[in-house]
Coordinates of C-alpha atoms in Angstrom, one line a residue:
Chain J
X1 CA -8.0 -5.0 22.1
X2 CA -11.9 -4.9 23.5
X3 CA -12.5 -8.0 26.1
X4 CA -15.4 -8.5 23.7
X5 CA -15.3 -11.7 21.4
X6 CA -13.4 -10.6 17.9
X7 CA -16.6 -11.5 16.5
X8 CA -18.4 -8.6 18.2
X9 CA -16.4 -5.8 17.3
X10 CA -18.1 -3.4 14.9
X11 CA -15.5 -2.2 12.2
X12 CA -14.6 1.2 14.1
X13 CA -13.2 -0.9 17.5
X14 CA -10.9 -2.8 15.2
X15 CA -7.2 -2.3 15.3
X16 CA -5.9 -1.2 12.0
X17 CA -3.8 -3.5 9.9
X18 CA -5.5 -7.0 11.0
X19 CA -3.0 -7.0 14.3
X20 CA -4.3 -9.5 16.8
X21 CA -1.7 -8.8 20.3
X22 CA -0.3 -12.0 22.3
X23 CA -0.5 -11.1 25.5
X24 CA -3.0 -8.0 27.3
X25 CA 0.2 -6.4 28.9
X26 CA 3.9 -6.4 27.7
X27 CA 6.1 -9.5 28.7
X28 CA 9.4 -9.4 29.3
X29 CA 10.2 -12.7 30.6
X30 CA 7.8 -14.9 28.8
X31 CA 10.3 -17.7 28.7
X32 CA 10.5 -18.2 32.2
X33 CA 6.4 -18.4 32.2
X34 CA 4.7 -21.8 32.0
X35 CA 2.0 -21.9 29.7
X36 CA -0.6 -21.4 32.5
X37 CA 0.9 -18.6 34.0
X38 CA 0.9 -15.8 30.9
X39 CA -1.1 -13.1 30.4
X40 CA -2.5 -14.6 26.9
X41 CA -5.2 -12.0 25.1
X42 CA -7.9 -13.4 23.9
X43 CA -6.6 -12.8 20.2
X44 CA -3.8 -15.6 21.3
X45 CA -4.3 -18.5 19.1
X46 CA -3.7 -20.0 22.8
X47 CA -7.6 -19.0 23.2
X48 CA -9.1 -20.8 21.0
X49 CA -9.8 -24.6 20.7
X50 CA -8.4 -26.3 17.9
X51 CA -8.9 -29.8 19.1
X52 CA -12.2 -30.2 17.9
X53 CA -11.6 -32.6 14.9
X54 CA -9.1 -34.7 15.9
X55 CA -10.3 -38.3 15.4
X56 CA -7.4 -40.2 17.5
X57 CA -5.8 -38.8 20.4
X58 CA -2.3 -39.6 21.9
X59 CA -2.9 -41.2 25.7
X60 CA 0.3 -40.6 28.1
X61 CA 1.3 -43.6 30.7
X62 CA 3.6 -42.0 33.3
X63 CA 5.0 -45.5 34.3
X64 CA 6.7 -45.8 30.9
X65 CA 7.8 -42.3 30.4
X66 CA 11.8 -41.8 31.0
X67 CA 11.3 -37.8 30.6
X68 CA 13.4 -37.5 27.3
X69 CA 11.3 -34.3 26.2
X70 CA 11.3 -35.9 22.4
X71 CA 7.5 -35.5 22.4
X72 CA 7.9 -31.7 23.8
X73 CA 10.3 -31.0 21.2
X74 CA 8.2 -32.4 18.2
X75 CA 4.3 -31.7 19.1
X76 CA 3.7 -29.2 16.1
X77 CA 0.9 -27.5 18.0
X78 CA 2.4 -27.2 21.9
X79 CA 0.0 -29.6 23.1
X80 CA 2.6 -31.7 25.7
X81 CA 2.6 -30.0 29.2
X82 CA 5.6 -30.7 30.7
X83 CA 6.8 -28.8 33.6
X84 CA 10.7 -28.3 35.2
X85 CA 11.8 -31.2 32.0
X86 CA 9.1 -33.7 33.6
X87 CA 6.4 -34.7 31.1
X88 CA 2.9 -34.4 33.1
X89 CA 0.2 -34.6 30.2
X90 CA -1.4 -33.8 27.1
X91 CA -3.3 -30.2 26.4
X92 CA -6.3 -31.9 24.7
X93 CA -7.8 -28.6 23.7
X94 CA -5.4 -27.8 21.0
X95 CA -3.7 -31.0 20.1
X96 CA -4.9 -32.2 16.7
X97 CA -4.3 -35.8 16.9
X98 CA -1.2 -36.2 14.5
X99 CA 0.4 -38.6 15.8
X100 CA 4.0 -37.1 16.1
X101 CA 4.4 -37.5 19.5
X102 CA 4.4 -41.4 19.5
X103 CA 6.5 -41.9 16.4
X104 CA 8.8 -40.1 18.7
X105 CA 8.9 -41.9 21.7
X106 CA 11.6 -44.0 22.1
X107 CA 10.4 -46.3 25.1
X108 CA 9.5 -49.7 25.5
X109 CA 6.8 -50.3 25.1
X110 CA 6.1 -46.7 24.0
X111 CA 4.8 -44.5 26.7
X112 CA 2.5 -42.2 24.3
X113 CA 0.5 -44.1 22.1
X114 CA -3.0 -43.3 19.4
X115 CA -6.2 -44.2 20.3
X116 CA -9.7 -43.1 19.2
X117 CA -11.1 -40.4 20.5
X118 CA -13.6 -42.2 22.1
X119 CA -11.7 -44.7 24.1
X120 CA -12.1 -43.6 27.8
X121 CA -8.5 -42.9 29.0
X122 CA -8.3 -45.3 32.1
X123 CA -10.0 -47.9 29.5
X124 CA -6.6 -47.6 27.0
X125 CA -4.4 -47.6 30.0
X126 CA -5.5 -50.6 31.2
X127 CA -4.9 -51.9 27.8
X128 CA -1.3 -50.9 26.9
X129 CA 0.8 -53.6 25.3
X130 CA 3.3 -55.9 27.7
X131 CA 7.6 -55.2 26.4
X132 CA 8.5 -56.5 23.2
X133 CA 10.5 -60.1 23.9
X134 CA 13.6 -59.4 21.5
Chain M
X1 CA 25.1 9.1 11.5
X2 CA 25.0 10.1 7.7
X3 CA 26.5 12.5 5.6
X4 CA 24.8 15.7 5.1
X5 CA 25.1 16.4 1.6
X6 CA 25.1 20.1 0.7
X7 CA 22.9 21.3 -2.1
X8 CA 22.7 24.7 -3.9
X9 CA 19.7 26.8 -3.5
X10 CA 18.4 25.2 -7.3
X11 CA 20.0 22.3 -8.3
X12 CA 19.0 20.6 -12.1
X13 CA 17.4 17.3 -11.3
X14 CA 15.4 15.1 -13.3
X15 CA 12.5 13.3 -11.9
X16 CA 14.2 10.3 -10.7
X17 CA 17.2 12.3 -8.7
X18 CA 14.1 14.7 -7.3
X19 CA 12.8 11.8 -5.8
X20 CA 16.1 9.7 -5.2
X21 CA 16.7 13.1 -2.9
X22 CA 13.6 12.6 -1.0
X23 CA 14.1 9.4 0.1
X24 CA 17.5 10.5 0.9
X25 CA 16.1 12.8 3.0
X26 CA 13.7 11.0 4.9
X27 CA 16.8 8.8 6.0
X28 CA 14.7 5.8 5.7
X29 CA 15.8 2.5 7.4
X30 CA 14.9 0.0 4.8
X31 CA 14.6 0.5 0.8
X32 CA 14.2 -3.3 -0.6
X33 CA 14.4 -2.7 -4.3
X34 CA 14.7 -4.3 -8.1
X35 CA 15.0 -1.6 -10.5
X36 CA 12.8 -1.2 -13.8
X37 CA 12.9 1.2 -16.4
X38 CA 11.8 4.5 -16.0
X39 CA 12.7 3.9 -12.2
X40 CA 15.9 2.5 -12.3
X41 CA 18.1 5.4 -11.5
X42 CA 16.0 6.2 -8.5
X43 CA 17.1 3.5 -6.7
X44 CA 20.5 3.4 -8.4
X45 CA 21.2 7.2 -7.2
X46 CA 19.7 6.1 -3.9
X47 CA 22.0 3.2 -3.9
X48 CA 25.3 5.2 -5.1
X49 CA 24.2 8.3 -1.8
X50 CA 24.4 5.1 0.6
X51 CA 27.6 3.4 -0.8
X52 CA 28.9 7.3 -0.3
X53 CA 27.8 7.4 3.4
X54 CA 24.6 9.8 2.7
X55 CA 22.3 7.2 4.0
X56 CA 22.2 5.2 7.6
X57 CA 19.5 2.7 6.2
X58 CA 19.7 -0.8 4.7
X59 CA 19.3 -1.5 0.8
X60 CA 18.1 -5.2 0.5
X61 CA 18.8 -6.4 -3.4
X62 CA 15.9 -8.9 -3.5
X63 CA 15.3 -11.1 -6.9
X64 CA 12.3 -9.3 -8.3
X65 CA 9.6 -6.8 -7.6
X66 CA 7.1 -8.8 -5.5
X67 CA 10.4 -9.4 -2.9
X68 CA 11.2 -6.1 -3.5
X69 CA 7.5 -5.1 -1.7
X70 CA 7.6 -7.9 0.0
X71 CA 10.7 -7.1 1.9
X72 CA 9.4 -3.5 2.3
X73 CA 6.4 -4.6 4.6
X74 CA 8.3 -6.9 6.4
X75 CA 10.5 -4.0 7.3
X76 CA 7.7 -1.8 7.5
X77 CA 5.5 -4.4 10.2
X78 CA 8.7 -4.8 12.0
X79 CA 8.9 -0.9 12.5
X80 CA 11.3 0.8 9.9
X81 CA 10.3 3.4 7.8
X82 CA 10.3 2.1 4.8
X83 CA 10.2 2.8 0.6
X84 CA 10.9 1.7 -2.7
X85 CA 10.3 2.5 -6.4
X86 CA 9.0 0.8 -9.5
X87 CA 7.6 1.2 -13.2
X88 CA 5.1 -0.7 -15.4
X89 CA 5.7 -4.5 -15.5
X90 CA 7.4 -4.6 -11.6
X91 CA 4.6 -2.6 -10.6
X92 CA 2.1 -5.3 -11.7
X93 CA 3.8 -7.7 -10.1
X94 CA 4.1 -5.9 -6.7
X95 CA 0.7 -5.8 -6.9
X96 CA -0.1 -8.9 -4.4
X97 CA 1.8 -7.3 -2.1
X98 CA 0.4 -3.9 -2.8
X99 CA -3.0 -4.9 -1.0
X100 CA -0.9 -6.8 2.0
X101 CA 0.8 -3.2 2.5
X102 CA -2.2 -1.4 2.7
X103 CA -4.4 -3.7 4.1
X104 CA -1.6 -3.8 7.2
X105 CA -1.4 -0.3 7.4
X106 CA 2.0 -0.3 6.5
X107 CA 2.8 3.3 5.6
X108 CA 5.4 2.5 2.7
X109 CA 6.6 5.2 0.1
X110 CA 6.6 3.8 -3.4
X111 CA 7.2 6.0 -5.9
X112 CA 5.9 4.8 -9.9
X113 CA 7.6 6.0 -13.1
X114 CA 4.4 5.4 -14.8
X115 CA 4.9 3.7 -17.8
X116 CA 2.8 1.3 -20.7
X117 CA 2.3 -2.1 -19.4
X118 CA 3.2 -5.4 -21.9
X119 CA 2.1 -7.1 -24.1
X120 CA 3.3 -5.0 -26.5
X121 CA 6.2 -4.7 -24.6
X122 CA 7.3 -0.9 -24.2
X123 CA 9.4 0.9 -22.0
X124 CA 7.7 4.4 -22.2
X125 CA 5.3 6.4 -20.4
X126 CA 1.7 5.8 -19.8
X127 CA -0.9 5.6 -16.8
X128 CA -1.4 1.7 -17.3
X129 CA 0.3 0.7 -14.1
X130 CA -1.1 3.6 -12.0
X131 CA -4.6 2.8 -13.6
X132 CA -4.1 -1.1 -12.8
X133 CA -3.2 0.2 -8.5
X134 CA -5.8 2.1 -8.2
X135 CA -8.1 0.1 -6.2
X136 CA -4.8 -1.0 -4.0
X137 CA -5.7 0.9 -0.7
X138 CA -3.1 3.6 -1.5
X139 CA -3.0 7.2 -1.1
X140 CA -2.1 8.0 -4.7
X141 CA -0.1 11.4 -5.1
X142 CA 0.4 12.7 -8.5
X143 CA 3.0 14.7 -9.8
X144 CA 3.7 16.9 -12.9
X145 CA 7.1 17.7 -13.3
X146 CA 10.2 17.2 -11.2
X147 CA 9.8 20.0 -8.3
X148 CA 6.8 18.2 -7.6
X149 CA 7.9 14.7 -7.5
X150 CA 10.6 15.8 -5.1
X151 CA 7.8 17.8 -3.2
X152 CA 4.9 14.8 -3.1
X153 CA 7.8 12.1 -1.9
X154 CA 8.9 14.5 0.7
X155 CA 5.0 15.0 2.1
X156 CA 4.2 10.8 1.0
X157 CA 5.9 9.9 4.2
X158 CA 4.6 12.6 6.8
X159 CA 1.0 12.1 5.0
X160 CA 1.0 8.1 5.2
X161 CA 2.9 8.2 9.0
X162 CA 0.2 10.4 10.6
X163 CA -1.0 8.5 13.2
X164 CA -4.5 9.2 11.8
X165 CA -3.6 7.7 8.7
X166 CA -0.9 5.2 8.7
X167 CA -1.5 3.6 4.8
X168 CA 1.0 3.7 2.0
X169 CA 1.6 6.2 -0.1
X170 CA 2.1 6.7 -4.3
X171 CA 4.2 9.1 -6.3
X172 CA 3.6 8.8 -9.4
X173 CA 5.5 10.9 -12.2
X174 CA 5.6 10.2 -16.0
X175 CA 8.1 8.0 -17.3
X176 CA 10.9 9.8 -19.6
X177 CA 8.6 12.5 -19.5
X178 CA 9.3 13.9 -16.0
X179 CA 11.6 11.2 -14.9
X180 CA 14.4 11.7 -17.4
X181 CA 13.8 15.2 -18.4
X182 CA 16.1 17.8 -16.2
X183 CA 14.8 21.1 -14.6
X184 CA 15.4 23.5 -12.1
X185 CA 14.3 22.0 -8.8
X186 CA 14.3 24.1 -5.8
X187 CA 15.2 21.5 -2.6
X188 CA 15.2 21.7 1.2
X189 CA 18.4 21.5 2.7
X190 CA 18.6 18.3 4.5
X191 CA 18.0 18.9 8.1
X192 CA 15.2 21.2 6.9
X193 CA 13.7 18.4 4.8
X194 CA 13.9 16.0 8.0
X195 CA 12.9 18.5 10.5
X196 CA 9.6 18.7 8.0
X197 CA 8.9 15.0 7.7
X198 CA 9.9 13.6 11.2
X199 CA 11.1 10.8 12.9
X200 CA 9.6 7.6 12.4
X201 CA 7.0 6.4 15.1
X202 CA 6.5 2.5 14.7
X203 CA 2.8 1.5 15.5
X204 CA 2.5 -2.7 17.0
X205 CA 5.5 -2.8 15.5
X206 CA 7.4 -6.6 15.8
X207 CA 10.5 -6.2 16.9
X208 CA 8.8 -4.8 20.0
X209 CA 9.8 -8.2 21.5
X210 CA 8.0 -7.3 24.9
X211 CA 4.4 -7.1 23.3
X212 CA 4.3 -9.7 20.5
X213 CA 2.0 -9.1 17.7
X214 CA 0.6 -10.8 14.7
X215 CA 0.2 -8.5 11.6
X216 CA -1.9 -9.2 8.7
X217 CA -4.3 -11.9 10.3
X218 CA -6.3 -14.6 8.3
X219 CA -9.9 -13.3 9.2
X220 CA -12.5 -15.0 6.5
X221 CA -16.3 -14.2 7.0
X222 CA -16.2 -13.0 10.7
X223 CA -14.3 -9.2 10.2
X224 CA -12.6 -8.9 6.8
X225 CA -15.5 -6.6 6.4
X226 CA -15.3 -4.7 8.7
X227 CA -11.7 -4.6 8.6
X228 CA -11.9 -3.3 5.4
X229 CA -14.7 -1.1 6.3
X230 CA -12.0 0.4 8.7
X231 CA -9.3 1.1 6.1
X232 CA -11.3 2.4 3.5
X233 CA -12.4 4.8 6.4
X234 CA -9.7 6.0 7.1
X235 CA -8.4 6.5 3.6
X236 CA -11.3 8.1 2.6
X237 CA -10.6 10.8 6.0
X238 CA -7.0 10.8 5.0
X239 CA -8.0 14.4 2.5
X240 CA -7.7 16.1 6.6
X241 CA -4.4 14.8 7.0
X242 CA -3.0 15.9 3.6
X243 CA -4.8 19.0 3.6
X244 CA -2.8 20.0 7.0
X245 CA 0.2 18.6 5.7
X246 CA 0.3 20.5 1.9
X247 CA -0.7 23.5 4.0
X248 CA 2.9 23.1 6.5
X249 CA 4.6 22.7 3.3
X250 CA 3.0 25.8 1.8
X251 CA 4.7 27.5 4.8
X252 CA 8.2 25.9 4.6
X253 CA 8.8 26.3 1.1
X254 CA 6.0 28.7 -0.6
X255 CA 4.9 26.1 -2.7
X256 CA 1.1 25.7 -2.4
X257 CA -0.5 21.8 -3.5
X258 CA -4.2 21.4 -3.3
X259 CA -6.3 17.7 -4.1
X260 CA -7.1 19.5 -7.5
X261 CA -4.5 21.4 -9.6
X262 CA -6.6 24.4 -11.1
X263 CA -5.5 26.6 -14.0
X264 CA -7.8 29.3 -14.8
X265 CA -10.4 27.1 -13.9
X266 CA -12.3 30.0 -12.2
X267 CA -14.7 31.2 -15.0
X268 CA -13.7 28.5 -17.8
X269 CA -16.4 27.1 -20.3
X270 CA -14.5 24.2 -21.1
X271 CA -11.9 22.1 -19.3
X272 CA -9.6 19.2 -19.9
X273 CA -9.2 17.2 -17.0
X274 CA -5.9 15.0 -17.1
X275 CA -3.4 13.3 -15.0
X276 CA 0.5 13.4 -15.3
X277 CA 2.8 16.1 -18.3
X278 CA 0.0 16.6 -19.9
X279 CA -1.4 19.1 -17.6
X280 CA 1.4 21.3 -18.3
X281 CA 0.8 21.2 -21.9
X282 CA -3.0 21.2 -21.8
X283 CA -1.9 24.7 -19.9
X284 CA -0.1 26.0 -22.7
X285 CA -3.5 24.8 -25.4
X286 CA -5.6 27.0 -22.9
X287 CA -3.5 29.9 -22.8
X288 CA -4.0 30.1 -26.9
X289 CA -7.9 29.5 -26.6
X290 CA -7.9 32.3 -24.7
X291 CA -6.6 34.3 -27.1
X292 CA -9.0 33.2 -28.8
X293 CA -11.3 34.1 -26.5
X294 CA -12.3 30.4 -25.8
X295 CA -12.6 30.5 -21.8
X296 CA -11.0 27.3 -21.5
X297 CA -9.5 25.8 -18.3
X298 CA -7.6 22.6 -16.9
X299 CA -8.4 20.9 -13.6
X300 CA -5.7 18.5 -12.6
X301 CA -5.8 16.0 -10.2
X302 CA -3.6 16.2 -7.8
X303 CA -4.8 13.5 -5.3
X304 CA -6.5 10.3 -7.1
X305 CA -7.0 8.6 -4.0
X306 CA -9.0 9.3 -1.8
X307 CA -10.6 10.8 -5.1
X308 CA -11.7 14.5 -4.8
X309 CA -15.5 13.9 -5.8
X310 CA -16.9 16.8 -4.1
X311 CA -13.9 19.3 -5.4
X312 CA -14.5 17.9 -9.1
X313 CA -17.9 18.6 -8.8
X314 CA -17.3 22.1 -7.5
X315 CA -14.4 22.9 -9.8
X316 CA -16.8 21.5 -12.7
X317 CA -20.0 23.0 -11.7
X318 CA -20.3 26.1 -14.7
X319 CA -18.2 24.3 -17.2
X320 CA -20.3 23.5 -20.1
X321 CA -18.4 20.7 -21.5
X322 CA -15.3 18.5 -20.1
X323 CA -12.9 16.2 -21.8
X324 CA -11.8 13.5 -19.2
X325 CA -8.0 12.4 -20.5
X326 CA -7.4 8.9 -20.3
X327 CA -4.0 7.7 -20.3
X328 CA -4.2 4.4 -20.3
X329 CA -5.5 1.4 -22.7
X330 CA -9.5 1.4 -22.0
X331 CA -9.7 -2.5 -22.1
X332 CA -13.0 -2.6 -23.1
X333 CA -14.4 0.3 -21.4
X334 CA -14.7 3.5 -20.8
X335 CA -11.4 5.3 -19.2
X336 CA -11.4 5.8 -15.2
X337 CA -11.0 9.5 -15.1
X338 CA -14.2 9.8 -17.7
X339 CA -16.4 7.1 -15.1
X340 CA -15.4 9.0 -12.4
X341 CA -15.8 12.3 -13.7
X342 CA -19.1 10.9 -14.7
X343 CA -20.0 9.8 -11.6
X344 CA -19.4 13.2 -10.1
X345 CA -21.1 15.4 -12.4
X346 CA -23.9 13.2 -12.8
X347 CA -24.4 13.7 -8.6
X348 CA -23.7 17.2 -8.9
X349 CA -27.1 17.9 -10.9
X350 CA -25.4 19.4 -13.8
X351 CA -25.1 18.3 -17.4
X352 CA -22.3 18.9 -18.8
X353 CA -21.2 17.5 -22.0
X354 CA -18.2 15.0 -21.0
X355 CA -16.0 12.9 -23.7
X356 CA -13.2 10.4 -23.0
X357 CA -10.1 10.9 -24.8
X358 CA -7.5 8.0 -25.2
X359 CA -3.9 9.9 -25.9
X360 CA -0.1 9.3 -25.6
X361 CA -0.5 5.1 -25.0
X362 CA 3.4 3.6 -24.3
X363 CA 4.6 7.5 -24.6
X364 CA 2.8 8.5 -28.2
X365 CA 3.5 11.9 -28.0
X366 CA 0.8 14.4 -27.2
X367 CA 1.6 18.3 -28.5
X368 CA -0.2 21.3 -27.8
X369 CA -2.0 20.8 -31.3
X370 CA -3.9 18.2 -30.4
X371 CA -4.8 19.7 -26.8
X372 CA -6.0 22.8 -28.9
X373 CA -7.7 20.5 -31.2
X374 CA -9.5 19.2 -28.2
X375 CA -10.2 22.5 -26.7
X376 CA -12.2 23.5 -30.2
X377 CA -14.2 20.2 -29.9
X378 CA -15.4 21.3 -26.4
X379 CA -15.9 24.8 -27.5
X380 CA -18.5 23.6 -30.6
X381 CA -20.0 21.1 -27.4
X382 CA -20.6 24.5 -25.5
X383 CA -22.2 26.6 -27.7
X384 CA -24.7 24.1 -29.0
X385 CA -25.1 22.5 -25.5
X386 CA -25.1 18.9 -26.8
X387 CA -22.9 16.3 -27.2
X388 CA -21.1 16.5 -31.2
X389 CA -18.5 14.3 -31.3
X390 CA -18.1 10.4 -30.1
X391 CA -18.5 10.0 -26.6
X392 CA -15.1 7.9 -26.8
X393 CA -12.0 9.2 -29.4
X394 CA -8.5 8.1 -30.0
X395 CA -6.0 11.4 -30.3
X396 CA -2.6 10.4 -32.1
X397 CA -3.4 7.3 -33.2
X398 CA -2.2 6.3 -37.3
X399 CA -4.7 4.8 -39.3
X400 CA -8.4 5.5 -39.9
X401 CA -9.8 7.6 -36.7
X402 CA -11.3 5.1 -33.8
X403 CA -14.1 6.1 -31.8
X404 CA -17.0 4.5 -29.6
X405 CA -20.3 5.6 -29.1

């Protein structure tokens, strides 16, 4: 696949059969590759931003997380960045704003939780909810 | 490793067991199949030569036609070579999948019994399923008798594998007509048959784990285009590909293939132009015009797609008038063959006269009499130079005679 944007290519420099490649060189060990780290072609969904119409976006507070991965393990779109099992953020670019990963989270108060996208993130930090009395 | 199975210099095959053999041959590594009459015992004799250790590959039994295709090009995307076969009512309802093959460049082997689609439901030969994939993106290969449908199987996969190609490939053959009717068929021994075709080379294939790929992409307004710009392309350049490849088989077996199939087309006044049995019969109707010293001719088509446009217009170009044979119900038109026929002509410059026949709908038979009767229309066409008879007839039918135009 041409460097140039998909978009670009006249009809001759297309691959045939509507194949769009992963990776610009083969990859052996891609599981032991974080996400920053692989050779992603630019015809990897990775590539694109699909954030753009989310309306609420899930804010992470490190002092509350207790690292159970739940959020990893659900987020439908690979948006949570966690690194050696330690969650470390939130890939804003392609997370869509579902919601998943704070129906999820299983903390006290919970450590990943929707605001709009507007909300400047220091802004809903400072206003996270005190612990539930039982 | 399979069986070699040892055949005899001319074994008596019918249509189906011609091309059951060439599949056999081509030791393919995935048929995904649901059988339909006329096609059933293609698959069925395919299926019996694997349960006997003939064949290496994998038979998937899927629950109906479009999982039949659909299993094919997933097998074919993941990098198997790949086939199946259907008839009529299966055939329509592969069709979906039909355009996913092609427009993957998946280079599947399907080989269709042509036969009448429903409503009236009928289990006999016509062109309506070939007619209704025609637009499909395939390389359509037509056979005549059963020779040929074990010939055009065998060069379906090195034709649609050629890296310069890579698209799917049709056999079609007549249903009962050649599939169930038994003749002398002269095969290639098996490694001979293999040696000829190859072995499979997988393009982006995806069980190449180390460079992942996504086949079939969504691609809305931004290349579809172009994309189908490409494969139309390169089905329309595939004519190099089969050319080379009918002219290794020439020199394998002796048996010489061309896009058109000409019978004494060389100095003939008046041709039929037909698809399917009927070009064998239309062979015999011109053999007695010429006795009676009509110069009459038949131009079959070999290869429907990519069409041959500029070989119909040069096979065409002193025949004074032409009836285009139309196999199929018309559905409120004109048949293909006569449009496209028309089409070519009309570019060449010449006018010849050109009528549309409708014959043989869900396997009416068609005899040499009403070839002949044909013939002598034609013949009174060419001598007064115009047009005589309805631009659009029915041949065979019961009833009051039905024409158009």
């Amino acid at each position: 696949m041409s460097s140039k944007d998909i978009k670009e290519l006249g009809w001759d420099e297309l691959v045939p059969g509507a194949c769009l490649f992963s990776f610009t060189e083969p990859v052996e060990n891609v599981v032991d590759l974080t996400m920053d780290e692989r050779p992603y072609a630019p015809t990897n969904s990775h590539e694109a931003s699909v954030g753009d119409w989310r309306v609420e976006k899930p804010v992470y507070n490190r002092d509350l997380c207790i690292d159970c991965q739940f959020c990893w393990i659900f987020c439908p779109d690979i948006s949570i960045i966690s690194r050696d099992k330690k969650m470390i953020g939130i890939d804003y670019d392609h997370c869509k704003g579902c919601g998943i990963c704070v129906e999820v989270c299983p903390t006290n108060p919970k450590s990943l939780l929707m605001f709009p996208e507007q909300t400047d993130n220091e802004e809903a930090l400072a206003s996270w909810p005190e612990k539930e009395k039982k | 490793m399979a069986e070699k199975m040892q055949l005899n210099e001319v074994e008596v095959w019918d249509g189906n067991m011609a091309a059951a053999q060439a599949l056999r041959q081509a030791q393919i590594d995935v048929v995904a199949a649901y059988p339909i009459t006329p096609s059933t015992p293609i698959v069925q004799n395919y299926s019996k030569f694997l349960a006997d250790g003939y064949v290496d590959g994998e038979f998937i039994m899927v629950e109906s036609e479009h999982g039949a295709m659909s299993g094919c090009v997933g097998a074919a995307a993941a990098g198997g070579r790949v086939a199946t076969a259907t008839s009529s009512q299966g055939f329509a309802l592969m069709i979906e999948v039909l355009y996913q093959a092609s427009g993957m460049r998946l280079p599947i082997v399907l080989t269709v019994v042509n036969r009448a689609l429903a409503a009236p439901l009928n289990v006999n030969g016509d062109h309506s399923d070939m007619y209704l994939g025609r637009d499909a993106g395939w390389i359509n290969l037509c056979s005549y008798n059963p020779q040929e449908a074990y010939d055009m199987t065998l060069m379906a996969f090195k034709i649609g594998e050629d890296l310069n190609v890579r698209l799917p490939v049709m056999v079609h053959q007549d249903g009962f007509l050649c599939s169930h009717t038994a003749q002398n068929v002269r095969p290639l021994q098996d490694e001979e048959a293999y040696g000829f075709i190859g072995e499979y080379k997988p393009v982006n294939s995806m069980l190449d784990v180390a460079n992942p790929v996504t086949h079939g992409v969504q691609t809305e307004e931004d290349w579809h285009f172009e994309h189908k710009a490409r494969q139309h392309n390169d089905l329309m350049n595939s004519v190099s590909t089969i050319k080379k490849v009918f002219a290794e088989f020439e020199k394998l077996t002796g048996r010489k293939y061309d896009l058109l199939h000409k019978y004494k087309m060389d100095d003939a006044e008046v041709a039929i132009v037909a698809l399917g049995t009927t070009v064998e019969s239309a062979e015999i109707a011109a053999d007695r015009m010429r006795e009676k010293g009509v110069k009459a001719g038949v131009l079959g088509i070999r290869v429907l797609r990519p069409f041959p446009f500029k070989e119909i217009q040069e096979a065409l170009k002193n025949v004074k008038a032409i009836a285009a044979m139309d196999r199929s119900a018309p559905g409120g038109t004109f048949g293909m063959l006569f449009n496209e026929i028309g089409a070519a002509m009309l570019q060449s410059g010449k006018t010849p006269v050109l009528l549309n026949y409708i014959y043989g709908l869900g396997g009416r038979d068609t005899t040499i009499a009403h070839l002949t009767d044909i013939y002598e229309q034609l013949d009174r066409c060419a001598k007064s130079g115009k047009s005589e008879y309805p631009l659009q007839q029915f041949i065979g039918l019961r009833g009051p005679k039905l024409s158009f135009y």
